[in-house]
PDB file of C-alpha atoms in Angstrom:
ATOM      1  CA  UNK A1365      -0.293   9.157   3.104  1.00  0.00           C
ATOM      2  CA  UNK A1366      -3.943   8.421   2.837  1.00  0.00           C
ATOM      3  CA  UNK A1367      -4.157   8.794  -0.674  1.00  0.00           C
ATOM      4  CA  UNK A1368      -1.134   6.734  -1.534  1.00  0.00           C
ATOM      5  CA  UNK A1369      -2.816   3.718   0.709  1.00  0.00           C
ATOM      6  CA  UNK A1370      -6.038   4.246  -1.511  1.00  0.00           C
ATOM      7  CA  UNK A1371      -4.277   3.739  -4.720  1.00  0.00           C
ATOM      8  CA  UNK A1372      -1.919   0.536  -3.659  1.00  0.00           C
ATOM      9  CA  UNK A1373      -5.423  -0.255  -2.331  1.00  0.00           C
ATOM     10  CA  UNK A1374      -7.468  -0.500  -5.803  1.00  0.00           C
ATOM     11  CA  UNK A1375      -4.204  -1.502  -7.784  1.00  0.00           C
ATOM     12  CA  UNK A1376      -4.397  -4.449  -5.103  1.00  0.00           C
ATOM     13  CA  UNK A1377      -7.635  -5.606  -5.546  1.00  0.00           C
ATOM     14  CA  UNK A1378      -7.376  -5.105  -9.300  1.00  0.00           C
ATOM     15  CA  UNK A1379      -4.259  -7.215  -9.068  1.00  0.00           C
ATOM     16  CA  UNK A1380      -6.118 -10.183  -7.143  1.00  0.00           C
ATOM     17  CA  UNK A1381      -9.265 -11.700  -7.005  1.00  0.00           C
ATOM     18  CA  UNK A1382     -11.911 -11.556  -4.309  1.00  0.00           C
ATOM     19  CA  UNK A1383     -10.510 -15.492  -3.221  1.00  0.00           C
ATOM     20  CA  UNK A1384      -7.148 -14.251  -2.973  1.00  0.00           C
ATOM     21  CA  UNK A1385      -7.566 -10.824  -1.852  1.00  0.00           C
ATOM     22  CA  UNK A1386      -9.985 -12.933   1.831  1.00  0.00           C
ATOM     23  CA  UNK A1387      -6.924 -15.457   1.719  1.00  0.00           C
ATOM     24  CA  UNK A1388      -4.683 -13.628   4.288  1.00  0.00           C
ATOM     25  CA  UNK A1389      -5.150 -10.187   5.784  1.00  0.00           C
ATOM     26  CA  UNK A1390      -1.445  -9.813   6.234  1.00  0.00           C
ATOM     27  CA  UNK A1391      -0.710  -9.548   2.659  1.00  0.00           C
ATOM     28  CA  UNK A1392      -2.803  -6.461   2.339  1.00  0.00           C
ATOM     29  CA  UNK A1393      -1.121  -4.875   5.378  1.00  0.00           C
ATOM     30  CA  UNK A1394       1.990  -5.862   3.656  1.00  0.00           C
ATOM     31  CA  UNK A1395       1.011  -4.175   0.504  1.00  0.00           C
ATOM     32  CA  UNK A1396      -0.327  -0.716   2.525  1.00  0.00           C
ATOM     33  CA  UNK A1397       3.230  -0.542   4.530  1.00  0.00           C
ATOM     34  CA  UNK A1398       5.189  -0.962   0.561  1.00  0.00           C
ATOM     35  CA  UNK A1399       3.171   2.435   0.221  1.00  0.00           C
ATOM     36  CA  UNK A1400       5.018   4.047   2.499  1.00  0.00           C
ATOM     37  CA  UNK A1401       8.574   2.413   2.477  1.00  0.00           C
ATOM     38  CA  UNK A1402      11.204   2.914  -0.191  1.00  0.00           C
ATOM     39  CA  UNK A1403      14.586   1.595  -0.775  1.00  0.00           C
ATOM     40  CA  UNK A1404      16.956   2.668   1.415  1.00  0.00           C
ATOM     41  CA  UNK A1405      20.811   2.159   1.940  1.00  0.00           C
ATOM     42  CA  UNK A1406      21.503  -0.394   5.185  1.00  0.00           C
ATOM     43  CA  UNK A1407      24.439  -3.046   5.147  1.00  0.00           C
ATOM     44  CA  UNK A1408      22.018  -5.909   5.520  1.00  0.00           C
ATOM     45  CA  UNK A1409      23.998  -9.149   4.400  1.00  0.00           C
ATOM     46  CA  UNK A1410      22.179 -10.536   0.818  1.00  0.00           C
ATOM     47  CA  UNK A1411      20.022 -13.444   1.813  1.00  0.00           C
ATOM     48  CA  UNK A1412      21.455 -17.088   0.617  1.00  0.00           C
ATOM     49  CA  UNK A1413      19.975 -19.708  -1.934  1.00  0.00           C
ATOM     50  CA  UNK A1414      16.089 -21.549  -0.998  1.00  0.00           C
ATOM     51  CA  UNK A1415      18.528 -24.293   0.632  1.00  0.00           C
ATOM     52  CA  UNK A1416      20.032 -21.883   3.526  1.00  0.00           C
ATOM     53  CA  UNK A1417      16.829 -19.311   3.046  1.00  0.00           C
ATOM     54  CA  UNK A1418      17.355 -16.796   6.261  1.00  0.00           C
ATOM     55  CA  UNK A1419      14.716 -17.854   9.205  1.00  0.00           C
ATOM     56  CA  UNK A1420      12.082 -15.034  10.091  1.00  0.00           C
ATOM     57  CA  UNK A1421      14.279 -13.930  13.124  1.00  0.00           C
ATOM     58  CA  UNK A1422      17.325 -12.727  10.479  1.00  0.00           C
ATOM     59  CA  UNK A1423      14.643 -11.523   7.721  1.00  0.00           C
ATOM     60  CA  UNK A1424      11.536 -10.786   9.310  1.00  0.00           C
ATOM     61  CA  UNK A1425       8.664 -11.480   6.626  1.00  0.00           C
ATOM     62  CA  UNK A1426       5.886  -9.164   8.054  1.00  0.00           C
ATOM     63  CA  UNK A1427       6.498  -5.343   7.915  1.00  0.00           C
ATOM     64  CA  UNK A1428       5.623  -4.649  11.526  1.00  0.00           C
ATOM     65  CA  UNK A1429       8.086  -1.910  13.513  1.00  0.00           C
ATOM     66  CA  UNK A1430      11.212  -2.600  13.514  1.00  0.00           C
ATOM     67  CA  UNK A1431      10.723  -4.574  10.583  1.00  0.00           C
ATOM     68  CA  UNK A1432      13.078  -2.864   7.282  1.00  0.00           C
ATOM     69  CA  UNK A1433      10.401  -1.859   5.338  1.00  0.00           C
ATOM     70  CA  UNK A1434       9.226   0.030   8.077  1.00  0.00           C
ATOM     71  CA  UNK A1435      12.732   1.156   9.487  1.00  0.00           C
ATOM     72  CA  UNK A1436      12.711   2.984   6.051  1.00  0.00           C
ATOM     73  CA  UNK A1437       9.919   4.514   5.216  1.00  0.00           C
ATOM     74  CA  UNK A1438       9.475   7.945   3.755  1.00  0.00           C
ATOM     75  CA  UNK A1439       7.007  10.102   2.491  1.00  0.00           C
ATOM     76  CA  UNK A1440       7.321  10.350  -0.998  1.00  0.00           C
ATOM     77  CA  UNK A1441       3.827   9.995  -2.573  1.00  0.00           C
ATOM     78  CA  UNK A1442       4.242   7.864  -5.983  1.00  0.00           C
ATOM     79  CA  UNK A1443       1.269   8.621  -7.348  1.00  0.00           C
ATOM     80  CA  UNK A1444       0.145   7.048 -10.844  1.00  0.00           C
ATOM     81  CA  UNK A1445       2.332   4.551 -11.785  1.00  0.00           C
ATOM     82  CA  UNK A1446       5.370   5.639 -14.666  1.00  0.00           C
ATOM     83  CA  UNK A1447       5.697   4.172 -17.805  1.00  0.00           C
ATOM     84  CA  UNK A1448       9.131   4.077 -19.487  1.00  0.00           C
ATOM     85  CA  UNK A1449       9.161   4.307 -23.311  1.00  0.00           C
ATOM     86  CA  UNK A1450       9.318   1.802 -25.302  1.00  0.00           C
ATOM     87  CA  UNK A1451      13.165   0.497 -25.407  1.00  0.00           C
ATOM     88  CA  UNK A1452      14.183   2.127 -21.853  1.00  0.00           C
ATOM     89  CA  UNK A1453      14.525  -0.103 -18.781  1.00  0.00           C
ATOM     90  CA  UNK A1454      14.352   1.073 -15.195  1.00  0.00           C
ATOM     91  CA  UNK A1455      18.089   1.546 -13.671  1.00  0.00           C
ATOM     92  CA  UNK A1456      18.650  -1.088 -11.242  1.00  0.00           C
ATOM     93  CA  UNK A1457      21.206  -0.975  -8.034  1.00  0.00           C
ATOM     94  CA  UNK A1458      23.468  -4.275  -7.231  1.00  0.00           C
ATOM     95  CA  UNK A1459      20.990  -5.128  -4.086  1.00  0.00           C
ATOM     96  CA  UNK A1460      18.119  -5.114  -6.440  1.00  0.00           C
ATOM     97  CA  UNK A1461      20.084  -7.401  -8.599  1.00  0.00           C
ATOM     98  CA  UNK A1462      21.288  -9.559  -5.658  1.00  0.00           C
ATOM     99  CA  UNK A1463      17.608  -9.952  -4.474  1.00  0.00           C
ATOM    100  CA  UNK A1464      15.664 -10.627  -7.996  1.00  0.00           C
ATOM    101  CA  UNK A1465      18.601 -13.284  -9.119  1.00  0.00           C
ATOM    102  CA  UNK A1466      17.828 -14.593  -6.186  1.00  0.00           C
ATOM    103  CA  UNK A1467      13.868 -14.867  -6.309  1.00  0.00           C
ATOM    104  CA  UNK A1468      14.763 -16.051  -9.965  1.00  0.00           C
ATOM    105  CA  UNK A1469      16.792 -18.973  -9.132  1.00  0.00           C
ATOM    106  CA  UNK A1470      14.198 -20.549  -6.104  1.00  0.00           C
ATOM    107  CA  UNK A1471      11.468 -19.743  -8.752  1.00  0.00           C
ATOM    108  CA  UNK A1472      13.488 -21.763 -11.806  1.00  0.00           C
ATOM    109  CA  UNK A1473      14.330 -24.383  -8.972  1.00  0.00           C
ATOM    110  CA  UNK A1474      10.634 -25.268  -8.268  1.00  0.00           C
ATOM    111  CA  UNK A1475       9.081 -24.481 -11.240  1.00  0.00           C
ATOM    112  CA  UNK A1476       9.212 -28.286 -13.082  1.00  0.00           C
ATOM    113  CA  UNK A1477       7.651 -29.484  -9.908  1.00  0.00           C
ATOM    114  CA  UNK A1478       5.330 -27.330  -9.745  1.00  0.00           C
ATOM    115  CA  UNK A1479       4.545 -28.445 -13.498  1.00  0.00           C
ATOM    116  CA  UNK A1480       4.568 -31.667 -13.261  1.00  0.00           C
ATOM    117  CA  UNK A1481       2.061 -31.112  -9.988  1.00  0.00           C
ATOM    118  CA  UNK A1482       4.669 -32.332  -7.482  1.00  0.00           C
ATOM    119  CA  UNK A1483       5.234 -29.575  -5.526  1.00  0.00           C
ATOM    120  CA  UNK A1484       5.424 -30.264  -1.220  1.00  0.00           C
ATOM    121  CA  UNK A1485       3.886 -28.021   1.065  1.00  0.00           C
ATOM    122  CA  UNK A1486       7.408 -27.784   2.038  1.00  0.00           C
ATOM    123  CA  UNK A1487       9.115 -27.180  -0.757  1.00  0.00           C
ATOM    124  CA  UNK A1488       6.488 -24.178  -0.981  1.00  0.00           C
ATOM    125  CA  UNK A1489       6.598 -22.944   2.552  1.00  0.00           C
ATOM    126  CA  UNK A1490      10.490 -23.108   1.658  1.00  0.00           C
ATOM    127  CA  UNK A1491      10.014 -20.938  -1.557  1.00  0.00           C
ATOM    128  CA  UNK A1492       7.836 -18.210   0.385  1.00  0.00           C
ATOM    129  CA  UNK A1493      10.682 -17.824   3.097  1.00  0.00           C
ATOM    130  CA  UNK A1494      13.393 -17.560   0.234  1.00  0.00           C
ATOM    131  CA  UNK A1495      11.310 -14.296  -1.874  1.00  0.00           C
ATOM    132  CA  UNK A1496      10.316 -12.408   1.488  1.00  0.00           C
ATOM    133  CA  UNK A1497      14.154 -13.050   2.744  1.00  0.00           C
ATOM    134  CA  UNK A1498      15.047 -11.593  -0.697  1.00  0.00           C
ATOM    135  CA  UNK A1499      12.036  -9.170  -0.431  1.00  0.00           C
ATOM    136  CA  UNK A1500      13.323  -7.684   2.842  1.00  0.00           C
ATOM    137  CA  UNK A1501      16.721  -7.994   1.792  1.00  0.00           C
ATOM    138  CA  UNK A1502      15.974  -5.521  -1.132  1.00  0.00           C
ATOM    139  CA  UNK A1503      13.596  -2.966   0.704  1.00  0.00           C
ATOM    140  CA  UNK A1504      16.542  -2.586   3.279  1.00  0.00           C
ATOM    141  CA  UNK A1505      19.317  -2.146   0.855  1.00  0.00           C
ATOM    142  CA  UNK A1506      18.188  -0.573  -2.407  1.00  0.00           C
ATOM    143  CA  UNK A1507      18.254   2.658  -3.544  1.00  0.00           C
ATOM    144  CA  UNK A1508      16.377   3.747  -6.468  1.00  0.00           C
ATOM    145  CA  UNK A1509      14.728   6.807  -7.717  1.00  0.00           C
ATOM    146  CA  UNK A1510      11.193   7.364  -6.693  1.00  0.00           C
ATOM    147  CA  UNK A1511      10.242   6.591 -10.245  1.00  0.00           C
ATOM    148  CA  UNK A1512      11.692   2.596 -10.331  1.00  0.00           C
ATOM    149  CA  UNK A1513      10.440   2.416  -6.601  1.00  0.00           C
ATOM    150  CA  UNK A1514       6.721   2.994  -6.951  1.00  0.00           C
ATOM    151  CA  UNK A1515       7.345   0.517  -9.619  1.00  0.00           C
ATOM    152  CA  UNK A1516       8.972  -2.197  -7.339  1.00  0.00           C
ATOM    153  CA  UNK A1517       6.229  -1.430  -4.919  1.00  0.00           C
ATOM    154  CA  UNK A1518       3.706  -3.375  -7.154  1.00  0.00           C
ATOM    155  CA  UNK A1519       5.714  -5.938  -7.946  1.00  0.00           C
ATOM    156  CA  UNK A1520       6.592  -6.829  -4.662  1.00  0.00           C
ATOM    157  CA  UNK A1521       3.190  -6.969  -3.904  1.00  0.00           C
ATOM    158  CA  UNK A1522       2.335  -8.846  -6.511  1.00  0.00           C
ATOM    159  CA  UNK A1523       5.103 -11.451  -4.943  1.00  0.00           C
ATOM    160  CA  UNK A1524       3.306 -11.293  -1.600  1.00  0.00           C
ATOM    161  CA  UNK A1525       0.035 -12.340  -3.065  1.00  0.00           C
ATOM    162  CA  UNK A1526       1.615 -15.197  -4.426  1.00  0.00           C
ATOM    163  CA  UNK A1527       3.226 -16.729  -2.062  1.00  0.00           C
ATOM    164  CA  UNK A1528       0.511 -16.088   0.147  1.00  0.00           C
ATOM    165  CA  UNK A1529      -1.317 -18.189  -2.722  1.00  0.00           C
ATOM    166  CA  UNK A1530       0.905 -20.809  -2.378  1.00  0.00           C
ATOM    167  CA  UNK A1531       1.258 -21.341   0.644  1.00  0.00           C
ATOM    168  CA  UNK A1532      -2.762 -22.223   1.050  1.00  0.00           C
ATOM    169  CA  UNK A1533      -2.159 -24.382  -1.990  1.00  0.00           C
ATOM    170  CA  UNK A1534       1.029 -25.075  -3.549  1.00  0.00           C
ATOM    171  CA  UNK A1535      -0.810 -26.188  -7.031  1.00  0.00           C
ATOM    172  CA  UNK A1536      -2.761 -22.433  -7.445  1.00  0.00           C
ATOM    173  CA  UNK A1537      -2.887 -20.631 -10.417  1.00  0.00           C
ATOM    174  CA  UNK A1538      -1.886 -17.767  -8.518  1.00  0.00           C
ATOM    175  CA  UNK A1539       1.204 -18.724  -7.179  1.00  0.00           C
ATOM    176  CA  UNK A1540       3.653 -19.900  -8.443  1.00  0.00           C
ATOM    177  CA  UNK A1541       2.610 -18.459 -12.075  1.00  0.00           C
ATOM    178  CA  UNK A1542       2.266 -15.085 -10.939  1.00  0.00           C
ATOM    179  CA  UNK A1543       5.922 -15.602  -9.406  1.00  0.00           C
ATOM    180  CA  UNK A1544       6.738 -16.683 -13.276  1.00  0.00           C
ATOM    181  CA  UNK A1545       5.377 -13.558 -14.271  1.00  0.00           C
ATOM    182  CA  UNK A1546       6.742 -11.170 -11.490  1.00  0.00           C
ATOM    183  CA  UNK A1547      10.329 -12.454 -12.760  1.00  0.00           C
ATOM    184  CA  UNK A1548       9.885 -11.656 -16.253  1.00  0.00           C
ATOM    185  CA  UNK A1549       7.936  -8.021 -15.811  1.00  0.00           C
ATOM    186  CA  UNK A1550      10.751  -7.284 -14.330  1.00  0.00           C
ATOM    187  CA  UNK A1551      13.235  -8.371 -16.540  1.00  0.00           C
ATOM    188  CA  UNK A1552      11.415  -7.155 -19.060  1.00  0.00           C
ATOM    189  CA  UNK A1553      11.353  -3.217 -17.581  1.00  0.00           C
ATOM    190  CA  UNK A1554      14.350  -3.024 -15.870  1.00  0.00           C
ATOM    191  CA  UNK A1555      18.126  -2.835 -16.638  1.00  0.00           C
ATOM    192  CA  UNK A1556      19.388  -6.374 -14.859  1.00  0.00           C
ATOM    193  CA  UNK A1557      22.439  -7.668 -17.401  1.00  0.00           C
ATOM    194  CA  UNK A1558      21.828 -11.250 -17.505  1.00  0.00           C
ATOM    195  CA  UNK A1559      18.797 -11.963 -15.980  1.00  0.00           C
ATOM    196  CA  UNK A1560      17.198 -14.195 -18.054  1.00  0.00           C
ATOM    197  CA  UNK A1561      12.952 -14.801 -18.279  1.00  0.00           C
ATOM    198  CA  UNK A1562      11.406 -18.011 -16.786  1.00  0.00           C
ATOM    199  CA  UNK A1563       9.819 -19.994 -19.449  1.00  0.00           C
ATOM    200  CA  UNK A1564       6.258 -22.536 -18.097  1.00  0.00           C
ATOM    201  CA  UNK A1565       7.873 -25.275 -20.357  1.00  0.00           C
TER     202      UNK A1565
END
């Protein structure tokens, strides 16, 4: 367990810088408890669009107890990251799929604002609720091998960082962009029919 915080630990702060990494101690403790929690089968109900986005007390965004990252932890130790070769994708369940399609659409929805530097403290708050609903949604649900899951992991705490960028400032570099790129490292690398990449146009 200790050596599987270490390494989300360095992969973290290699991830984000020193002004992101200070921003919010909760994102780190969200990053440590992805460490220990895979993807596990529950009949949670897939979170709706940004416009209905579930309220903390349906999808809690924190990964205290009780919480369903925590509800489903295990102790499978990742270790170094897997690479797929070249050509491959990562297999992919349908509440993986629900949950990304999901993150993809708020993303898609808010990116020209967030372009054209328009983009509310609202309408951010709004798009952080709608990725951890989706977030939890997924670490509930999901069930992948331990292979695709250490590789979720990261990106879901790459996700976290971002939001928790955006939320301090909806304009950062290191929100919604890294959101942009979240999206298409994962369309990229795993199998999702259809999912198509964000563009910054």
């Amino acid at each position: 367990m200790a050596g599987r915080v270490t390494m989300v630990w360095h992969h973290f702060k290699e991830v984000f810088p020193m002004k992101l990494r200070t921003l919010s101690a909760a994102v780190a403790s969200f990053v440590f408890a992805l460490a220990m929690a895979g993807c596990a089968g529950n009949d949670t109900a897939a979170p709706s669009a940004q416009s209905s986005a579930p309220q903390a007390t349906e999808l809690p965004a924190t990964t205290e107890a009780g919480s369903p990252a925590d509800a489903h932890a295990h102790g499978d130790d990742h270790g170094a990251l897997p690479v797929l070769a070249d050509g491959q994708r990562w297999e992919t369940d349908e509440p993986l799929r629900t949950a990304m399609s999901g993150i993809r659409e708020d993303v898609a929805k808010n990116l020209p604002a967030y372009h054209e530097s328009r983009l509310q403290p609202a309408d951010a708050e709004a798009l952080a609720a709608a990725v951890e609903g989706n977030v939890n949604y997924m670490i509930a649900n999901c069930q992948l091998e331990p292979e695709p899951d250490a590789v979720l992991h990261v990106m879901i705490g790459r996700m976290m960082g971002a939001i928790a960028a955006m939320r301090a400032d909806p304009a950062s570099a290191e929100g919604m962009p890294q959101l942009v790129s979240v999206v298409n490292d994962y369309q990229a690398t795993f199998d999702h029919a259809g999912l198509q990449p964000l563009t910054h146009d």
